Amino acid sequence: MTALTRNELLKMLLKKKMLLILFFLLIFVSLFSYGQQYAYERNLEQFEAETGEELPDWRDLADRRLDDLESRRANESIPENVRTSFDREIQQLTYFIENDINPITPTAFSFNTEFAEQGIVLFIPLLVIILAADLVSGEFSNRTVKILLTRAVPRWKILLSKFLALFMMTTILVFLVAVLSTLVSFLFFGEWGINEPVLTGFTLSEGTLMSDSTILISRWRYTILIYSLVWFVSIVIASITLMVSVLVDSSSSAIGILMAALIGGQFLQFFLADWELVQYFFVTNLDLPRYLTGSFQPVEGMTLTFSILTLAVWAVLSLIIGFVQFSRRDVLV
Amino acid sequence: MYKKIIWPVIVLIASLLALIFLSGFVYSVFITTGDDELPVDEQAVPTDDTTEEPIAGMPEEAIGERSVIDPNPEEWETVLVMGDSLGSGVGDEDGLGFDQRYLELLSQDDSLERELTNISVPGFVSSQLADQLDTGEYDLDIETADLILISIGGNDLNRLYFQDNETMIAEFDETLSAFLSNLESVLTTIRSLNPEAQLALIGLYDPYNLEDQEINRLLLEWNHASRLAASADARLAYIPTYEAFQYHLADYLSDDLFHPNGAGYQTIAESLYQVLN
């Protein structure tokens, strides 16, 4: 089994698809960080042009906001949980003031999470699909599957070894996305922002977003959380891709089917938002990080747990179908 | 050589990363669901604030029928302020708010020592104010107050601003009638405890200076409706702020471009003075 997995892994590496993926990543990350840096500078310029004044010192604004929060906090008629949410904002502001960091400056660590948040519905799944789509279908179109199956191992072991290799590569891919987006954006922004406090932990209660359960955590921890979700999503996409790859004969139709599902899913979400079944489609649930940032419109019944369960069910079903189909399939090539 | 090394390296890195991701994953689930079972204190849901309040007042119609009974500022010893962030003076550089600024104006006329209680909570909408009074916690404050200043409604209306035009217009009537019934409930609560006190309701101004006629019309309609509601009580004064802010937004708004600054609060205090004294 180990030997099989090792064999599969080496096959994936030798195809050099990882290099293609890294190349894509590099281009996109550079473009996005350049764009963000550009937009940031433009905004500053525009502000100065419009108002004819220098940008007000952010520290003044932050100080005033801090005073304001503190005086509000001292108000006895404020309920306890509102007070704690003030406390968290005070803490956050104090950090920025003490460390002399303007909260709106883009930093490498805020970029890498933003990149993940934006990329998780389309771009990162696309990379995983490139990685996985030809795993099985490629063996058929190259006719190498005969050689693979003539070995004295059960078919399920062969597919399992492929899945394990894919699992490892996907994990490494997610890590590379994180590392590349951090490093490249650091070149543009020149700030790490590694310890900035971030607000997270929003909960839903009776259909409203609750901010009083939030906690402050530092940027790098937050990055790990976001990328953990990205990782989960990637593994789910990898499982689904593996199934499609078993079902169709050529890698290009595998990629086509999956891209159509991803893009079509976005449309579905947009046009049929009221249709309850759409909630159970995997594409609708890909955007997990939004539950952490609290930047989502609460939809009835959609919570992080719900999305994760839906995705997990899709992954497990895909694997089952994939394994069953692969074991039964007639190999005629 | 490459093949020999790469395999253990990849296995090691991948399992390590998988472990980290898995724990991060579990933690994310934990923090977003951890508090789910906690009972939610309804009254305490005000959002962080950006979604807060004001929009103010309405001027034109003459100060009509009210004040059958002349207010007697000389006798007001206890002042109570309730409502949203406007009531608590958010945005005022000196932290005074219109209440303290008004008392300063009063103290120029006489030397009476006045006691001020402020129970405003930034972010409050009208239903939260009604609930706050219903708890009975402030009954004593209401009973003993001679003058009660109320600033409410800005957050109710401001919530609508975040929607697109059509939804907003459709929901406007609903929000307004909910606001009016909450206002009525607030006034009934106050009057059942204290039939004598002089009340004042601060009108809404428009912090956005919108060119959109439709939205402006809705704001004026809102002010008009609250003014009509106020006229039912002879000792309830409506304090217009819309006109005062209309052409002076830049001078009267604080840095958040939503709450008044010191000068803005001073204007509200002066309107109070004009109407009540």
Coordinates of C-alpha atoms in Angstrom, one line a residue:
Chain A
M1 CA 0.0 0.0 0.0
T2 CA 2.8 2.4 0.9
A3 CA 4.6 1.5 -2.2
L4 CA 1.5 2.2 -4.3
T5 CA 0.8 5.5 -2.7
R6 CA 4.4 6.5 -3.2
N7 CA 4.2 5.5 -6.8
E8 CA 1.1 7.6 -7.3
L9 CA 2.7 10.6 -5.6
L10 CA 5.7 10.4 -7.8
K11 CA 3.6 10.2 -10.8
M12 CA 1.8 13.4 -9.8
L13 CA 5.1 15.1 -9.1
L14 CA 6.6 14.0 -12.4
K15 CA 3.7 15.4 -14.4
K16 CA 4.9 18.8 -13.3
K17 CA 1.4 20.0 -12.8
M18 CA 2.4 21.4 -9.5
L19 CA 4.7 23.8 -11.4
L20 CA 1.9 24.9 -13.6
I21 CA -0.3 25.5 -10.6
L22 CA 2.5 27.5 -8.8
F23 CA 2.9 29.5 -11.9
F24 CA -0.8 30.4 -12.0
L25 CA -0.7 31.2 -8.3
L26 CA 2.3 33.5 -8.7
I27 CA 0.6 35.5 -11.4
F28 CA -2.7 35.9 -9.6
V29 CA -1.2 36.7 -6.3
S30 CA 1.1 39.3 -7.8
L31 CA -1.7 40.9 -9.7
F32 CA -4.0 41.0 -6.7
S33 CA -1.4 42.4 -4.4
Y34 CA -0.4 45.0 -6.9
G35 CA -4.0 45.9 -7.5
Q36 CA -4.6 46.3 -3.8
Q37 CA -1.6 48.4 -3.3
Y38 CA -2.6 50.5 -6.2
A39 CA -6.2 50.9 -5.0
Y40 CA -5.0 51.9 -1.6
E41 CA -2.7 54.6 -3.0
R42 CA -5.4 55.8 -5.3
N43 CA -7.8 56.2 -2.5
L44 CA -5.4 58.3 -0.5
E45 CA -4.7 60.5 -3.5
Q46 CA -8.3 60.9 -4.3
F47 CA -9.1 61.9 -0.8
E48 CA -6.4 64.5 -0.8
A49 CA -7.5 65.8 -4.2
E50 CA -11.2 66.0 -3.2
T51 CA -10.8 67.6 0.2
G52 CA -7.7 69.6 -0.6
E53 CA -6.3 68.6 2.7
E54 CA -3.8 66.1 4.0
L55 CA -5.3 62.9 5.3
P56 CA -6.2 63.5 8.9
D57 CA -3.9 61.7 11.1
W58 CA -5.4 58.3 11.8
R59 CA -4.1 58.5 15.3
D60 CA -6.4 61.4 16.1
L61 CA -9.4 59.6 14.7
A62 CA -8.5 56.4 16.6
D63 CA -7.9 58.4 19.8
R64 CA -11.2 60.0 19.5
R65 CA -13.0 56.8 18.8
L66 CA -11.3 55.3 21.8
D67 CA -12.4 58.1 24.1
D68 CA -15.9 57.7 22.7
L69 CA -15.9 54.0 23.3
E70 CA -14.6 54.5 26.8
S71 CA -17.2 57.0 27.8
R72 CA -19.9 54.8 26.4
R73 CA -18.5 51.9 28.2
A74 CA -18.8 53.8 31.4
N75 CA -22.5 54.2 30.9
E76 CA -24.2 52.1 33.5
S77 CA -27.3 51.4 31.5
I78 CA -25.4 49.6 28.8
P79 CA -26.1 45.8 28.9
E80 CA -23.1 43.6 29.9
N81 CA -22.6 42.0 26.5
V82 CA -22.5 45.3 24.7
R83 CA -19.9 46.4 27.1
T84 CA -17.7 43.4 26.3
S85 CA -18.0 44.1 22.6
F86 CA -16.8 47.7 23.3
D87 CA -14.0 46.2 25.3
R88 CA -12.9 44.2 22.4
E89 CA -12.9 47.1 20.1
I90 CA -11.0 49.2 22.6
Q91 CA -8.4 46.4 22.8
Q92 CA -8.1 46.3 19.1
L93 CA -7.7 50.1 18.8
T94 CA -5.2 50.2 21.6
Y95 CA -3.1 47.6 19.8
F96 CA -3.0 49.7 16.7
I97 CA -2.2 52.9 18.6
E98 CA 0.5 51.4 20.8
N99 CA 2.2 49.7 17.8
D100 CA 1.8 52.8 15.7
I101 CA 0.1 50.9 12.8
N102 CA -2.6 52.5 10.8
P103 CA -5.5 50.0 10.8
I104 CA -6.2 50.5 7.1
T105 CA -2.7 49.8 5.8
P106 CA -2.7 46.6 3.8
T107 CA -0.4 43.9 5.3
A108 CA 0.8 40.6 4.1
F109 CA -1.2 38.7 6.6
S110 CA -4.4 40.5 5.9
F111 CA -3.8 39.9 2.2
N112 CA -3.4 36.2 2.6
T113 CA -6.7 35.7 4.3
E114 CA -8.4 38.1 1.9
F115 CA -7.0 36.1 -1.0
A116 CA -8.3 32.9 0.5
E117 CA -11.7 34.4 1.1
Q118 CA -12.0 35.6 -2.5
G119 CA -10.4 32.5 -4.0
I120 CA -12.2 29.8 -2.1
V121 CA -15.3 29.7 -4.3
L122 CA -13.5 29.5 -7.7
F123 CA -9.8 29.9 -7.9
I124 CA -8.6 27.5 -5.3
P125 CA -11.1 24.8 -6.3
L126 CA -9.8 25.3 -9.9
L127 CA -6.2 24.6 -8.8
V128 CA -7.4 21.4 -7.0
I129 CA -9.3 20.3 -10.1
I130 CA -6.2 20.8 -12.3
L131 CA -4.3 18.7 -9.8
A132 CA -6.9 15.9 -9.6
A133 CA -8.9 15.7 -12.8
D134 CA -6.7 13.4 -14.7
L135 CA -5.8 11.1 -11.8
V136 CA -8.0 8.2 -13.1
S137 CA -9.3 9.5 -16.4
G138 CA -5.7 10.2 -17.5
E139 CA -4.9 6.5 -17.0
F140 CA -7.7 5.6 -19.4
S141 CA -6.8 8.1 -22.1
N142 CA -3.2 7.2 -21.9
R143 CA -4.1 3.5 -21.8
T144 CA -1.8 3.0 -18.8
V145 CA -4.7 1.7 -16.7
K146 CA -4.1 -1.8 -18.1
I147 CA -0.6 -1.9 -16.8
L148 CA -1.8 -0.5 -13.5
L149 CA -4.5 -3.1 -13.1
T150 CA -2.4 -6.1 -14.0
R151 CA -0.7 -5.9 -10.7
A152 CA -1.9 -8.3 -8.1
V153 CA -3.6 -5.7 -6.0
P154 CA -7.3 -5.2 -5.5
R155 CA -8.7 -2.2 -7.4
W156 CA -9.9 -0.4 -4.4
K157 CA -6.3 -0.3 -3.1
I158 CA -5.2 1.4 -6.3
L159 CA -7.9 4.0 -6.0
L160 CA -7.1 4.5 -2.3
S161 CA -3.5 5.0 -3.0
K162 CA -4.5 7.6 -5.6
F163 CA -6.7 9.3 -3.1
L164 CA -4.0 9.4 -0.4
A165 CA -1.5 10.9 -2.8
L166 CA -4.0 13.4 -3.8
F167 CA -4.8 14.2 -0.2
M168 CA -1.2 14.9 0.5
M169 CA -0.7 17.0 -2.6
T170 CA -3.8 19.0 -1.8
T171 CA -2.7 19.7 1.7
I172 CA 0.7 20.9 0.4
L173 CA -1.1 23.0 -2.2
V174 CA -3.1 24.8 0.4
F175 CA 0.0 25.5 2.3
L176 CA 1.7 26.8 -0.8
V177 CA -1.2 29.2 -1.5
A178 CA -0.8 30.6 2.1
V179 CA 3.0 30.9 1.8
L180 CA 3.0 32.4 -1.6
S181 CA 0.3 34.9 -1.0
T182 CA 2.0 36.0 2.2
L183 CA 5.5 36.3 0.7
V184 CA 4.5 38.0 -2.6
S185 CA 2.2 40.5 -0.9
F186 CA 4.9 41.3 1.6
L187 CA 7.0 42.4 -1.3
F188 CA 4.3 44.9 -2.2
F189 CA 3.1 46.1 1.1
G190 CA 6.3 45.8 3.2
E191 CA 4.3 45.0 6.4
W192 CA 3.7 41.6 7.9
G193 CA 0.9 42.6 10.3
I194 CA 1.5 39.2 12.0
N195 CA 0.2 40.1 15.5
E196 CA -2.7 42.5 14.6
P197 CA -5.8 41.5 16.6
V198 CA -8.7 40.3 14.5
L199 CA -12.3 40.1 15.5
T200 CA -13.9 36.7 14.8
G201 CA -16.3 34.2 16.3
F202 CA -19.6 35.6 15.1
T203 CA -22.6 33.4 15.9
L204 CA -26.1 33.3 14.5
S205 CA -29.0 33.6 16.8
E206 CA -32.5 33.6 15.5
G207 CA -31.4 34.7 12.1
T208 CA -29.4 37.6 13.3
L209 CA -25.6 37.9 13.3
M210 CA -24.5 38.2 16.9
S211 CA -21.4 40.2 17.6
D212 CA -21.3 39.7 21.4
S213 CA -19.8 36.3 21.2
T214 CA -16.8 37.5 19.2
I215 CA -13.3 37.1 20.4
L216 CA -10.0 38.8 19.4
I217 CA -7.3 36.6 18.0
S218 CA -4.0 37.5 16.4
R219 CA -3.6 37.6 12.6
W220 CA -1.4 34.5 12.3
R221 CA -3.9 32.4 14.2
Y222 CA -6.7 33.8 12.2
T223 CA -4.8 32.9 9.0
I224 CA -4.5 29.4 10.2
L225 CA -8.2 29.2 10.9
I226 CA -9.1 30.5 7.5
Y227 CA -6.7 28.2 5.7
S228 CA -8.0 25.3 7.7
L229 CA -11.3 26.0 6.2
V230 CA -9.7 26.3 2.8
W231 CA -8.0 23.0 3.3
F232 CA -11.3 21.3 4.2
V233 CA -13.0 22.7 1.1
S234 CA -10.1 21.6 -1.0
I235 CA -10.2 18.1 0.2
V236 CA -14.0 18.0 -0.5
I237 CA -13.3 19.3 -4.0
A238 CA -10.6 16.8 -4.5
S239 CA -12.9 13.9 -3.5
I240 CA -15.6 15.1 -5.9
T241 CA -13.0 15.5 -8.7
L242 CA -11.7 12.0 -8.1
M243 CA -15.3 10.7 -8.5
V244 CA -15.8 12.6 -11.8
S245 CA -12.4 11.4 -12.9
V246 CA -13.5 7.8 -12.4
L247 CA -16.8 8.3 -14.2
V248 CA -15.5 10.0 -17.4
D249 CA -12.9 8.8 -19.9
S250 CA -11.0 11.9 -20.5
S251 CA -9.4 14.5 -18.3
S252 CA -10.7 17.4 -20.3
S253 CA -14.3 16.4 -19.8
A254 CA -13.6 15.9 -16.1
I255 CA -12.3 19.5 -15.9
G256 CA -15.2 20.7 -18.0
I257 CA -17.8 19.1 -15.8
L258 CA -16.4 20.4 -12.6
M259 CA -15.9 23.9 -13.9
A260 CA -19.5 23.9 -15.2
A261 CA -20.6 22.8 -11.7
L262 CA -18.6 25.5 -10.0
I263 CA -19.7 28.3 -12.2
G264 CA -23.2 27.1 -12.7
G265 CA -23.5 26.8 -8.9
Q266 CA -22.6 30.5 -8.5
F267 CA -25.5 31.3 -10.9
L268 CA -27.9 29.1 -9.1
Q269 CA -27.0 30.7 -5.9
F270 CA -27.7 34.1 -7.4
F271 CA -30.9 33.4 -9.4
L272 CA -32.5 30.7 -7.2
A273 CA -31.5 32.0 -3.8
D274 CA -35.0 31.3 -2.5
W275 CA -35.1 27.7 -3.6
E276 CA -34.3 25.6 -0.6
L277 CA -32.6 22.8 -2.5
V278 CA -29.9 25.1 -3.6
Q279 CA -28.6 25.1 0.0
Y280 CA -27.7 21.5 -0.4
F281 CA -25.5 22.0 -3.5
F282 CA -21.8 21.8 -2.7
V283 CA -20.9 25.0 -4.5
T284 CA -23.3 27.0 -2.4
N285 CA -21.5 25.9 0.7
L286 CA -17.9 26.5 -0.4
D287 CA -17.6 30.0 1.0
L288 CA -16.8 28.9 4.6
P289 CA -14.5 31.8 5.6
R290 CA -17.4 34.2 5.5
Y291 CA -18.8 32.6 8.6
L292 CA -15.6 33.6 10.4
T293 CA -15.5 37.1 9.1
G294 CA -19.1 37.7 9.9
S295 CA -19.5 39.3 6.5
F296 CA -22.5 37.4 5.3
Q297 CA -26.2 37.8 5.0
P298 CA -27.7 35.4 7.3
V299 CA -29.7 32.9 5.4
E300 CA -32.2 30.7 7.2
G301 CA -30.6 27.4 8.1
M302 CA -27.1 28.2 6.8
T303 CA -24.5 28.0 9.5
L304 CA -20.9 26.9 9.5
T305 CA -21.9 23.5 10.9
F306 CA -24.6 23.1 8.2
S307 CA -22.2 24.0 5.4
I308 CA -19.5 21.7 6.7
L309 CA -21.9 18.8 7.1
T310 CA -23.3 19.3 3.6
L311 CA -19.8 19.4 2.1
A312 CA -18.7 16.3 4.2
V313 CA -21.7 14.4 2.9
W314 CA -20.8 15.3 -0.7
A315 CA -17.3 14.2 -0.2
V316 CA -18.2 10.9 1.4
L317 CA -20.8 10.1 -1.2
S318 CA -18.4 11.0 -4.0
L319 CA -15.8 8.7 -2.6
I320 CA -18.3 5.8 -2.2
I321 CA -19.5 6.2 -5.8
G322 CA -16.0 6.6 -7.0
F323 CA -14.8 3.4 -5.3
V324 CA -17.8 1.3 -6.3
Q325 CA -17.6 2.5 -9.9
F326 CA -13.9 2.0 -10.2
S327 CA -14.1 -1.6 -8.8
R328 CA -17.0 -2.6 -11.1
R329 CA -15.9 -0.8 -14.3
D330 CA -15.1 -2.8 -17.4
V331 CA -11.7 -1.9 -18.6
L332 CA -11.7 -2.1 -22.4
V333 CA -8.8 0.0 -23.4
Chain B
M1 CA 18.2 10.5 -5.3
Y2 CA 15.4 13.1 -5.8
K3 CA 12.8 10.3 -5.7
K4 CA 14.1 8.8 -2.6
I5 CA 14.1 12.0 -0.6
I6 CA 10.9 13.6 -1.9
W7 CA 8.7 10.8 -0.7
P8 CA 9.4 10.9 3.1
V9 CA 9.6 14.7 3.0
I10 CA 6.2 15.0 1.4
V11 CA 4.6 12.5 3.7
L12 CA 6.0 14.2 6.7
I13 CA 5.1 17.8 5.6
A14 CA 1.6 16.7 4.5
S15 CA 0.8 14.9 7.7
L16 CA 2.1 17.8 9.8
L17 CA 0.1 20.3 7.8
A18 CA -3.0 18.1 7.9
L19 CA -2.8 18.0 11.7
I20 CA -2.5 21.8 11.9
F21 CA -5.4 22.3 9.5
L22 CA -7.5 19.8 11.3
S23 CA -7.1 21.5 14.6
G24 CA -7.7 24.9 13.1
F25 CA -10.8 23.5 11.5
V26 CA -12.2 22.1 14.7
Y27 CA -11.4 25.4 16.5
S28 CA -13.2 27.4 13.8
V29 CA -16.3 25.3 14.2
F30 CA -16.0 25.6 17.9
I31 CA -15.9 29.4 18.0
T32 CA -18.8 30.0 15.7
T33 CA -21.1 27.6 17.4
G34 CA -19.7 27.7 21.0
D35 CA -22.2 30.2 22.2
D36 CA -25.2 29.0 20.4
E37 CA -27.0 27.8 23.5
L38 CA -26.5 30.9 25.5
P39 CA -29.7 32.7 26.1
V40 CA -29.8 35.9 24.1
D41 CA -30.7 39.0 25.9
E42 CA -33.0 40.5 23.5
Q43 CA -32.6 44.0 24.7
A44 CA -28.9 43.8 24.4
V45 CA -28.5 43.2 20.8
P46 CA -27.5 46.6 19.6
T47 CA -24.9 46.2 17.0
D48 CA -21.5 47.6 17.3
D49 CA -22.5 51.0 16.3
T50 CA -21.7 51.9 12.8
T51 CA -25.3 51.1 12.1
E52 CA -26.5 53.6 14.5
E53 CA -28.8 56.3 14.4
P54 CA -29.5 59.8 13.6
I55 CA -31.3 61.6 11.1
A56 CA -33.1 64.4 12.4
G57 CA -35.8 66.7 12.5
M58 CA -38.4 68.6 10.7
P59 CA -39.1 72.1 10.7
E60 CA -41.5 73.8 8.7
E61 CA -44.9 73.6 10.2
A62 CA -45.3 76.2 12.8
I63 CA -45.1 75.2 16.3
G64 CA -48.7 74.5 16.6
E65 CA -51.3 73.7 19.1
R66 CA -49.0 72.5 21.9
S67 CA -48.0 74.3 25.1
V68 CA -51.4 75.0 26.6
I69 CA -49.4 74.7 29.7
D70 CA -46.3 76.9 29.9
P71 CA -43.2 75.1 30.7
N72 CA -41.4 76.3 33.7
P73 CA -37.7 75.7 33.3
E74 CA -37.1 77.3 36.7
E75 CA -38.7 74.3 38.3
W76 CA -36.8 71.6 36.5
E77 CA -34.5 70.0 39.0
T78 CA -34.2 66.5 37.7
V79 CA -33.5 65.8 34.0
L80 CA -33.6 62.4 32.4
V81 CA -32.2 61.5 29.0
M82 CA -33.2 58.3 27.2
G83 CA -32.7 56.9 23.7
D84 CA -29.9 56.2 21.3
S85 CA -26.3 57.4 20.8
L86 CA -27.5 60.9 20.2
G87 CA -28.8 61.0 23.7
S88 CA -25.4 59.8 25.0
G89 CA -23.5 62.4 23.1
V90 CA -21.5 60.1 20.7
G91 CA -19.3 62.3 18.5
D92 CA -19.1 65.3 20.8
E93 CA -15.4 66.2 21.2
D94 CA -16.1 67.5 24.7
G95 CA -18.3 64.5 25.6
L96 CA -21.1 66.8 26.7
G97 CA -24.0 65.9 24.4
F98 CA -27.0 68.0 23.9
D99 CA -28.3 67.3 27.4
Q100 CA -25.4 68.9 29.2
R101 CA -25.1 71.7 26.7
Y102 CA -28.8 72.5 27.3
L103 CA -28.3 72.5 31.0
E104 CA -25.5 74.9 30.5
L105 CA -27.8 77.2 28.6
L106 CA -30.3 76.9 31.4
S107 CA -27.8 77.7 34.1
Q108 CA -27.1 81.0 32.4
D109 CA -30.6 82.1 33.4
D110 CA -30.7 80.9 37.0
S111 CA -28.4 79.3 39.5
L112 CA -30.5 76.2 40.1
E113 CA -28.5 73.0 40.6
R114 CA -29.9 70.4 38.3
E115 CA -29.5 66.7 38.4
L116 CA -29.0 64.8 35.2
T117 CA -29.5 61.1 34.6
N118 CA -28.7 59.6 31.2
I119 CA -29.9 56.1 30.4
S120 CA -29.3 56.3 26.6
V121 CA -27.7 53.3 24.9
P122 CA -25.9 53.9 21.6
G123 CA -27.5 51.8 18.9
F124 CA -30.9 51.6 20.4
V125 CA -33.9 51.3 18.2
S126 CA -37.4 52.2 19.4
S127 CA -38.4 48.7 20.3
Q128 CA -35.3 48.4 22.5
L129 CA -36.1 51.6 24.3
A130 CA -39.7 50.4 24.9
D131 CA -38.3 47.1 26.3
Q132 CA -35.8 49.0 28.4
L133 CA -38.6 51.0 30.0
D134 CA -40.7 47.9 30.4
T135 CA -38.1 46.3 32.6
G136 CA -39.2 48.7 35.3
E137 CA -35.6 49.3 36.2
Y138 CA -35.8 53.0 35.5
D139 CA -39.3 53.6 37.0
L140 CA -37.9 55.6 39.8
D141 CA -35.9 57.8 37.5
I142 CA -38.9 58.5 35.4
E143 CA -41.2 59.2 38.4
T144 CA -38.8 61.8 39.8
A145 CA -37.9 63.5 36.5
D146 CA -39.2 67.0 35.8
L147 CA -37.9 67.0 32.2
I148 CA -37.4 64.0 30.0
L149 CA -35.4 64.3 26.8
I150 CA -36.0 61.5 24.2
S151 CA -33.9 60.8 21.2
I152 CA -35.0 57.7 19.3
G153 CA -35.9 56.6 15.8
G154 CA -32.6 57.3 13.9
N155 CA -31.5 53.7 14.1
D156 CA -34.9 52.4 13.0
L157 CA -34.7 54.6 9.9
N158 CA -31.0 54.2 9.3
R159 CA -31.4 50.4 9.0
L160 CA -33.5 51.0 5.9
Y161 CA -30.8 53.1 4.3
F162 CA -28.7 50.0 3.8
Q163 CA -31.3 48.5 1.5
D164 CA -31.9 49.2 -2.1
N165 CA -34.4 51.8 -3.0
E166 CA -37.4 49.6 -3.8
T167 CA -37.1 47.4 -0.7
M168 CA -36.6 50.5 1.3
I169 CA -39.8 52.1 0.2
A170 CA -41.7 49.0 0.7
E171 CA -40.5 48.5 4.2
F172 CA -40.7 52.1 5.1
D173 CA -44.4 52.1 6.1
E174 CA -43.9 49.0 8.2
T175 CA -40.9 50.4 10.0
L176 CA -42.6 53.7 10.6
S177 CA -45.7 52.2 12.0
A178 CA -43.6 49.9 14.2
F179 CA -41.7 53.0 15.4
L180 CA -44.9 54.9 16.1
S181 CA -46.4 52.1 18.2
N182 CA -43.1 51.8 20.1
L183 CA -43.1 55.5 20.7
E184 CA -46.6 55.4 21.9
S185 CA -45.7 52.6 24.3
V186 CA -42.7 54.6 25.6
L187 CA -44.9 57.6 26.1
T188 CA -47.6 55.6 27.8
T189 CA -45.1 54.1 30.2
I190 CA -43.7 57.5 31.0
R191 CA -47.1 59.1 31.5
S192 CA -48.4 56.3 33.6
L193 CA -45.5 56.9 36.0
N194 CA -45.2 60.6 35.7
P195 CA -48.1 62.6 34.2
E196 CA -46.6 65.9 35.1
A197 CA -43.1 66.0 33.5
Q198 CA -42.2 68.0 30.5
L199 CA -41.1 65.8 27.6
A200 CA -39.1 66.6 24.5
L201 CA -38.6 64.4 21.5
I202 CA -35.6 65.2 19.3
G203 CA -36.4 65.1 15.6
L204 CA -34.2 63.4 13.0
Y205 CA -31.7 65.1 10.7
D206 CA -30.3 63.7 7.5
P207 CA -26.6 62.9 8.0
Y208 CA -26.1 61.8 4.4
N209 CA -27.1 65.0 2.6
L210 CA -28.7 62.8 0.0
E211 CA -29.8 64.3 -3.3
D212 CA -32.3 61.5 -3.6
Q213 CA -35.6 63.2 -3.4
E214 CA -37.4 60.0 -2.5
I215 CA -35.3 59.4 0.5
N216 CA -35.6 62.9 1.6
R217 CA -39.3 62.7 1.3
L218 CA -39.4 59.6 3.5
L219 CA -37.3 61.3 6.2
L220 CA -39.6 64.3 6.2
E221 CA -42.6 61.9 6.3
W222 CA -41.0 60.2 9.3
N223 CA -40.5 63.5 11.1
H224 CA -44.0 64.6 10.2
A225 CA -45.5 61.4 11.6
S226 CA -43.5 61.6 14.9
R227 CA -44.4 65.3 15.2
L228 CA -48.1 64.4 14.8
A229 CA -47.7 61.7 17.4
A230 CA -46.0 64.2 19.7
S231 CA -48.8 66.7 19.4
A232 CA -51.2 64.3 21.2
D233 CA -49.5 65.2 24.5
A234 CA -49.7 68.8 25.5
R235 CA -46.5 68.6 27.5
L236 CA -44.5 66.9 24.8
A237 CA -42.4 69.2 22.7
Y238 CA -41.0 68.2 19.3
I239 CA -37.5 69.5 18.7
P240 CA -36.8 70.0 14.9
T241 CA -33.2 69.4 13.8
Y242 CA -33.6 68.8 10.1
E243 CA -33.4 72.4 9.0
A244 CA -30.6 73.3 11.3
F245 CA -28.4 70.5 9.9
Q246 CA -29.5 70.8 6.3
Y247 CA -27.1 73.4 5.1
H248 CA -24.4 72.9 7.8
L249 CA -23.7 69.2 7.6
A250 CA -19.9 69.8 7.3
D251 CA -19.9 72.0 10.3
Y252 CA -22.2 69.9 12.5
L253 CA -21.1 66.3 11.8
S254 CA -18.3 64.6 13.6
D255 CA -15.6 62.5 12.0
D256 CA -17.8 59.5 11.6
L257 CA -20.0 61.5 9.3
F258 CA -23.0 60.3 11.2
H259 CA -23.2 61.7 14.7
P260 CA -23.2 65.4 15.4
N261 CA -20.0 67.0 16.7
G262 CA -19.9 69.5 19.5
A263 CA -21.3 72.3 17.3
G264 CA -24.1 70.0 16.2
Y265 CA -25.0 69.1 19.7
Q266 CA -24.9 72.8 20.6
T267 CA -27.4 73.5 17.9
I268 CA -29.7 70.8 19.2
A269 CA -29.4 72.2 22.7
E270 CA -30.2 75.7 21.4
S271 CA -33.3 74.4 19.6
L272 CA -34.3 72.8 22.9
Y273 CA -33.8 76.1 24.6
Q274 CA -35.8 78.0 22.0
V275 CA -38.7 75.6 22.1
L276 CA -38.9 75.0 25.9
N277 CA -38.0 78.4 27.3

